[in-house]
């Protein structure tokens, strides 16, 4: 096993920390960063602007590798889901979702998630560890470069040009509970992709959003809403007890937006629980005054989520959308992509995890009707 430290995907803070005692001067760090991300160099020997002795030291102690990919699944709709193995053996999933000429890479920020949202398989399987910036960036590099598992014999896919890629931090984990690494990863990715083509999705960690307000540059922000009142939101998102809707909406009023970068509210529709037209009107009232759109996601069922977690009929979804539009809210419906390979929203998991399970089945309360 190669014990050398992997530097591919590291931003300046991680490069400085990991090469302390090897790279002394800050300008050498910037040269290394430039070689990795502006010039795309993958071998220390080719970084000819660095002194020969430094190149040898780097070669001896460090490597520049993509993460190992034990499995790559392909959906009939073109979606690809990669299982990536980290150095300590943990596994995360990353998804490449096609949309005509563009691709959206959905990346994970943690190997698991402690927030236990009721509609999410990652939350069901429980907490994992934070990913490093390099481990987050490595997912994008692996998907972009079209690598395939060594053992499956399929030829590598063609590399995807960065201009065609959007990034969403919407995979496994809550990005704002790993904010330092996520910020560093976004900085690295911003050398290839504009901030406006990157989106961070949060369950509503208010202090994390406050920290983002201090950043020089910010990605688009998506917020998981999923219910128009605290009572129901707490039932399916335990984090709402800590950061309820009042403080969450207050901090969102400070988040800079423009016509091209409105806030997105994600709203998972669960049959008979949060799918009535009255709920749609209440949602519109709640977010009034914000430059925001709503993305409706009929829940993607999964055996571990229980029988209550099923999507409404299509006409109920359309009626919900129509009620929002009538109330002046821009609203789209996310069609499931990659659901045949469990790559759709809320379906990511790492296959080797032990089940956390729920102590008691959670009742979602009486149907609200349409
Ligand atoms: S929806 Fe996001 S925040 Fe909630 S449990 Fe799943 S991964 Fe965690």
Coordinates of C-alpha atoms and ligand atoms in Angstrom, one line a residue:
X1 CA 0.0 0.0 0.0
X2 CA 1.3 3.5 -0.9
X3 CA 1.6 5.3 2.4
X4 CA 2.5 8.7 0.8
X5 CA 0.0 11.5 1.4
X6 CA -2.3 12.4 -1.5
X7 CA -2.2 16.0 -2.4
X8 CA -4.5 16.0 -5.4
X9 CA -7.6 18.0 -4.6
X10 CA -6.0 19.9 -1.7
X11 CA -6.5 23.7 -1.6
X12 CA -3.8 26.1 -0.3
X13 CA -4.7 25.6 3.4
X14 CA -4.3 21.8 3.2
X15 CA -1.2 22.0 1.0
X16 CA 0.4 24.3 3.6
X17 CA -0.5 22.0 6.4
X18 CA 0.4 18.7 4.8
X19 CA 3.8 19.9 3.3
X20 CA 4.9 21.8 6.4
X21 CA 8.7 21.3 6.7
X22 CA 8.9 20.4 3.0
X23 CA 7.7 23.5 1.3
X24 CA 9.0 26.6 3.1
X25 CA 8.0 29.5 1.0
X26 CA 4.4 30.5 0.3
X27 CA 5.1 31.3 -3.3
X28 CA 6.2 27.6 -3.8
X29 CA 2.9 26.5 -2.4
X30 CA 1.1 28.8 -4.9
X31 CA 3.3 27.3 -7.7
X32 CA 2.2 23.8 -6.7
X33 CA -1.4 24.9 -6.5
X34 CA -1.1 26.5 -10.0
X35 CA 0.5 23.4 -11.5
X36 CA -2.2 21.2 -10.1
X37 CA -5.3 23.1 -11.0
X38 CA -4.4 25.7 -13.7
X39 CA -2.0 23.5 -15.7
X40 CA -3.5 20.1 -14.7
X41 CA -0.1 18.6 -14.0
X42 CA -0.3 15.2 -12.3
X43 CA 3.4 14.3 -11.8
X44 CA 5.8 16.2 -9.6
X45 CA 8.6 15.5 -12.1
X46 CA 6.7 17.7 -14.6
X47 CA 6.5 20.7 -12.3
X48 CA 9.7 22.1 -13.8
X49 CA 9.2 25.5 -12.2
X50 CA 9.9 23.9 -8.8
X51 CA 13.5 23.2 -7.8
X52 CA 14.7 19.7 -8.6
X53 CA 15.4 18.9 -4.9
X54 CA 11.9 20.0 -3.9
X55 CA 10.4 17.8 -6.7
X56 CA 12.3 14.8 -5.3
X57 CA 11.1 15.5 -1.8
X58 CA 7.6 15.7 -3.0
X59 CA 7.9 12.5 -5.0
X60 CA 9.2 10.7 -1.9
X61 CA 6.5 11.8 0.5
X62 CA 3.4 12.6 -1.5
X63 CA 1.3 11.3 -4.4
X64 CA -1.3 12.8 -6.8
X65 CA -4.0 10.2 -7.2
X66 CA -7.7 10.0 -7.9
X67 CA -9.8 8.1 -5.3
X68 CA -10.2 4.4 -5.8
X69 CA -13.5 3.5 -7.5
X70 CA -14.6 0.0 -6.6
X71 CA -18.0 0.4 -8.4
X72 CA -19.5 2.5 -11.2
X73 CA -23.2 2.0 -11.9
X74 CA -25.0 3.3 -15.0
X75 CA -28.7 4.1 -15.2
X76 CA -30.8 3.6 -18.3
X77 CA -31.2 7.5 -18.3
X78 CA -27.5 8.1 -18.5
X79 CA -26.9 8.8 -14.8
X80 CA -23.7 7.4 -13.4
X81 CA -23.2 6.6 -9.7
X82 CA -19.6 6.0 -8.4
X83 CA -18.8 4.3 -5.2
X84 CA -15.4 5.8 -4.1
X85 CA -13.2 4.3 -1.5
X86 CA -11.3 6.7 0.8
X87 CA -7.8 6.0 2.3
X88 CA -9.2 4.7 5.6
X89 CA -11.6 2.3 3.8
X90 CA -14.7 4.4 4.2
X91 CA -16.9 4.7 1.1
X92 CA -18.9 7.6 -0.3
X93 CA -21.1 7.9 -3.4
X94 CA -21.0 10.6 -6.1
X95 CA -23.4 11.0 -9.0
X96 CA -23.2 12.4 -12.5
X97 CA -26.6 13.4 -13.7
X98 CA -27.0 14.3 -17.5
X99 CA -29.2 17.1 -18.7
X100 CA -29.0 17.5 -22.4
X101 CA -25.4 18.8 -23.1
X102 CA -24.7 19.6 -19.4
X103 CA -23.8 17.3 -16.5
X104 CA -24.5 17.9 -12.8
X105 CA -22.1 16.3 -10.4
X106 CA -23.7 15.6 -7.0
X107 CA -20.9 15.3 -4.5
X108 CA -20.8 14.1 -0.9
X109 CA -19.3 16.1 2.0
X110 CA -19.4 13.5 4.7
X111 CA -19.2 9.7 4.7
X112 CA -22.7 9.4 6.2
X113 CA -24.9 11.9 7.9
X114 CA -26.0 12.4 11.5
X115 CA -29.0 14.6 10.8
X116 CA -31.4 11.6 10.3
X117 CA -33.9 13.2 7.9
X118 CA -36.8 10.8 7.6
X119 CA -36.9 10.8 3.8
X120 CA -33.2 10.1 3.3
X121 CA -31.4 6.8 3.2
X122 CA -28.1 8.4 4.0
X123 CA -29.7 9.7 7.2
X124 CA -31.1 6.3 8.0
X125 CA -27.7 4.7 7.9
X126 CA -26.3 7.3 10.3
X127 CA -23.3 9.4 10.9
X128 CA -19.9 9.1 9.3
X129 CA -16.8 11.2 9.3
X130 CA -16.1 14.5 7.6
X131 CA -14.4 14.4 4.2
X132 CA -11.3 16.4 3.6
X133 CA -11.3 19.0 0.8
X134 CA -9.2 16.7 -1.3
X135 CA -11.7 13.9 -0.9
X136 CA -14.6 16.2 -2.0
X137 CA -12.7 17.5 -5.0
X138 CA -11.5 14.0 -5.8
X139 CA -15.1 12.9 -6.5
X140 CA -15.4 15.6 -9.2
X141 CA -12.1 14.7 -10.8
X142 CA -13.0 11.0 -10.8
X143 CA -16.4 11.6 -12.4
X144 CA -15.0 14.1 -14.9
X145 CA -12.1 12.0 -16.0
X146 CA -14.3 9.0 -16.8
X147 CA -12.4 6.5 -14.8
X148 CA -13.9 3.0 -14.4
X149 CA -13.2 0.4 -11.8
X150 CA -10.0 -1.5 -12.7
X151 CA -11.6 -4.9 -12.3
X152 CA -14.7 -4.3 -14.5
X153 CA -12.8 -4.1 -17.7
X154 CA -15.0 -1.5 -19.3
X155 CA -13.2 1.2 -21.2
X156 CA -12.8 4.6 -19.6
X157 CA -15.5 7.2 -20.6
X158 CA -14.3 10.3 -22.4
X159 CA -13.4 13.2 -20.1
X160 CA -16.1 15.8 -19.7
X161 CA -15.1 19.4 -20.3
X162 CA -15.3 21.6 -17.2
X163 CA -17.5 24.1 -19.1
X164 CA -20.3 21.5 -19.3
X165 CA -20.2 20.7 -15.6
X166 CA -22.3 22.0 -12.7
X167 CA -21.5 21.0 -9.1
X168 CA -24.1 20.4 -6.3
X169 CA -23.1 19.6 -2.8
X170 CA -26.2 17.5 -2.3
X171 CA -24.9 14.0 -1.8
X172 CA -24.1 12.3 1.4
X173 CA -23.7 14.5 4.5
X174 CA -24.5 18.1 5.6
X175 CA -22.0 20.4 4.0
X176 CA -22.3 23.1 6.6
X177 CA -21.3 20.7 9.4
X178 CA -18.0 20.3 7.5
X179 CA -17.7 23.9 6.5
X180 CA -13.9 24.4 6.4
X181 CA -13.2 21.5 4.1
X182 CA -16.3 22.3 1.9
X183 CA -15.1 25.9 1.6
X184 CA -11.6 24.8 0.6
X185 CA -13.0 22.3 -1.9
X186 CA -15.2 25.0 -3.5
X187 CA -12.2 27.3 -3.8
X188 CA -10.3 24.5 -5.6
X189 CA -13.2 23.7 -7.9
X190 CA -13.7 27.4 -8.6
X191 CA -10.4 27.3 -10.5
X192 CA -12.4 25.3 -13.1
X193 CA -16.1 26.2 -12.5
X194 CA -17.6 29.6 -11.8
X195 CA -19.2 30.0 -8.4
X196 CA -22.5 30.6 -10.1
X197 CA -22.4 27.0 -11.4
X198 CA -21.9 25.5 -7.9
X199 CA -24.7 25.0 -5.4
X200 CA -24.4 24.1 -1.7
X201 CA -27.5 22.4 -0.3
X202 CA -28.1 22.6 3.4
X203 CA -30.7 21.2 5.8
X204 CA -30.7 24.7 7.4
X205 CA -27.6 25.0 9.7
X206 CA -28.0 28.6 10.6
X207 CA -24.5 29.3 12.0
X208 CA -23.1 27.7 8.8
X209 CA -25.1 30.1 6.6
X210 CA -23.9 33.0 8.8
X211 CA -20.3 31.9 8.1
X212 CA -20.9 31.7 4.4
X213 CA -22.0 35.4 4.5
X214 CA -18.4 36.2 5.5
X215 CA -16.9 34.4 2.4
X216 CA -15.5 36.5 -0.4
X217 CA -17.3 34.4 -2.9
X218 CA -20.3 32.1 -2.4
X219 CA -22.0 29.3 -4.4
X220 CA -25.7 29.3 -4.9
X221 CA -27.6 28.2 -1.9
X222 CA -30.3 25.5 -1.7
X223 CA -32.2 24.9 1.5
X224 CA -34.2 21.8 2.4
X225 CA -37.6 23.1 3.5
X226 CA -39.9 20.1 3.1
X227 CA -42.8 21.4 5.3
X228 CA -44.3 24.9 5.8
X229 CA -44.5 24.7 9.7
X230 CA -42.2 23.8 12.5
X231 CA -44.3 21.0 13.8
X232 CA -44.2 18.9 10.6
X233 CA -40.7 20.0 9.7
X234 CA -39.4 18.7 13.0
X235 CA -41.1 15.4 12.4
X236 CA -39.1 14.7 9.3
X237 CA -36.0 16.9 9.9
X238 CA -34.8 16.6 13.6
X239 CA -32.5 19.6 12.9
X240 CA -35.5 21.8 12.8
X241 CA -35.7 21.6 16.6
X242 CA -32.3 23.2 16.8
X243 CA -32.8 25.7 14.0
X244 CA -36.5 26.3 13.5
X245 CA -38.0 28.1 10.5
X246 CA -38.0 31.6 12.2
X247 CA -34.2 32.0 12.6
X248 CA -33.6 30.1 9.4
X249 CA -35.7 32.4 7.2
X250 CA -34.2 35.4 9.0
X251 CA -30.6 34.5 8.1
X252 CA -31.7 33.7 4.5
X253 CA -33.0 37.2 4.2
X254 CA -29.3 38.3 4.4
X255 CA -28.0 35.9 1.8
X256 CA -27.0 37.8 -1.3
X257 CA -29.0 36.7 -4.4
X258 CA -29.4 38.0 -7.9
X259 CA -31.8 37.2 -10.7
X260 CA -29.4 34.5 -11.9
X261 CA -28.7 33.1 -8.4
X262 CA -32.0 32.9 -6.5
X263 CA -32.3 30.8 -3.4
X264 CA -33.7 27.3 -4.0
X265 CA -36.0 25.7 -1.5
X266 CA -36.1 21.9 -1.8
X267 CA -39.5 20.5 -1.0
X268 CA -39.9 16.7 -0.8
X269 CA -43.5 15.8 -1.4
X270 CA -44.7 12.9 0.8
X271 CA -48.1 11.5 0.2
X272 CA -50.7 12.8 2.6
X273 CA -48.2 14.5 4.8
X274 CA -47.1 17.8 3.2
X275 CA -48.7 17.7 -0.3
X276 CA -51.9 19.7 0.0
X277 CA -52.6 22.9 -1.9
X278 CA -53.1 24.5 1.5
X279 CA -49.5 23.5 2.2
X280 CA -48.4 25.1 -1.1
X281 CA -50.1 28.4 -0.2
X282 CA -48.6 28.3 3.3
X283 CA -45.1 27.7 1.7
X284 CA -45.6 30.7 -0.6
X285 CA -46.6 32.8 2.4
X286 CA -43.5 31.6 4.4
X287 CA -41.0 32.5 1.7
X288 CA -42.6 35.7 0.5
X289 CA -40.1 38.6 0.0
X290 CA -37.2 36.2 -0.7
X291 CA -35.8 36.0 -4.2
X292 CA -36.4 32.2 -4.3
X293 CA -37.7 29.3 -6.3
X294 CA -39.1 26.0 -5.1
X295 CA -37.9 22.7 -6.4
X296 CA -40.5 19.9 -5.8
X297 CA -39.2 16.4 -5.3
X298 CA -41.7 13.6 -5.2
X299 CA -40.1 11.4 -2.6
X300 CA -38.0 8.5 -3.9
X301 CA -39.2 5.5 -1.8
X302 CA -36.8 3.0 -0.3
X303 CA -37.5 -0.1 1.8
X304 CA -35.6 1.3 4.8
X305 CA -37.7 4.5 4.9
X306 CA -40.9 2.6 5.5
X307 CA -44.3 2.4 3.7
X308 CA -45.4 5.9 4.8
X309 CA -42.7 7.5 2.7
X310 CA -44.3 7.3 -0.8
X311 CA -44.8 10.0 -3.4
X312 CA -48.2 11.6 -4.1
X313 CA -50.1 10.9 -7.3
X314 CA -48.9 12.9 -10.2
X315 CA -52.0 15.2 -10.3
X316 CA -51.4 16.1 -6.6
X317 CA -47.8 17.1 -7.5
X318 CA -49.1 19.2 -10.4
X319 CA -51.8 20.8 -8.2
X320 CA -49.2 21.7 -5.6
X321 CA -47.0 23.3 -8.3
X322 CA -50.0 25.2 -9.7
X323 CA -50.9 26.5 -6.2
X324 CA -47.3 27.8 -5.7
X325 CA -47.2 29.4 -9.2
X326 CA -50.6 31.0 -8.6
X327 CA -49.2 32.5 -5.4
X328 CA -46.3 34.0 -7.4
X329 CA -43.6 31.5 -6.7
X330 CA -41.4 30.1 -9.4
X331 CA -41.5 26.3 -9.1
X332 CA -40.1 23.3 -10.9
X333 CA -40.6 19.5 -10.4
X334 CA -37.5 17.4 -10.2
X335 CA -37.9 14.2 -12.3
X336 CA -36.2 11.3 -10.7
X337 CA -32.9 10.5 -12.4
X338 CA -30.9 7.3 -11.7
X339 CA -33.6 5.8 -9.4
X340 CA -33.0 2.4 -10.9
X341 CA -29.5 2.4 -9.4
X342 CA -30.5 4.2 -6.2
X343 CA -28.8 7.4 -7.3
X344 CA -31.8 9.7 -7.0
X345 CA -32.3 12.3 -4.3
X346 CA -32.2 10.9 -0.8
X347 CA -31.1 7.4 -2.0
X348 CA -27.3 7.5 -1.5
X349 CA -25.8 5.1 0.9
X350 CA -22.5 3.4 1.5
X351 CA -23.0 -0.3 1.2
X352 CA -20.7 -1.3 4.1
X353 CA -22.4 0.6 6.9
X354 CA -24.2 -0.9 9.8
X355 CA -27.8 0.0 10.2
X356 CA -28.7 2.6 12.9
X357 CA -32.4 2.1 12.5
X358 CA -35.1 4.0 14.2
X359 CA -36.0 3.2 17.8
X360 CA -39.7 3.5 17.1
X361 CA -41.6 3.8 13.8
X362 CA -42.3 7.6 13.5
X363 CA -45.9 8.5 12.8
X364 CA -46.3 11.3 10.3
X365 CA -49.6 12.4 11.6
X366 CA -53.0 12.6 9.9
X367 CA -53.3 13.1 6.2
X368 CA -53.7 16.8 5.3
X369 CA -55.7 16.2 2.1
X370 CA -55.4 18.0 -1.2
Ligands
LIG1 S1 -31.2 14.8 3.5 FE1 -29.1 15.6 3.7 S2 -29.0 16.4 5.8 FE2 -30.8 15.1 5.8 S3 -30.0 13.1 6.5 FE3 -29.9 13.1 4.2 S4 -27.8 13.7 3.8 FE4 -28.2 14.3 5.9

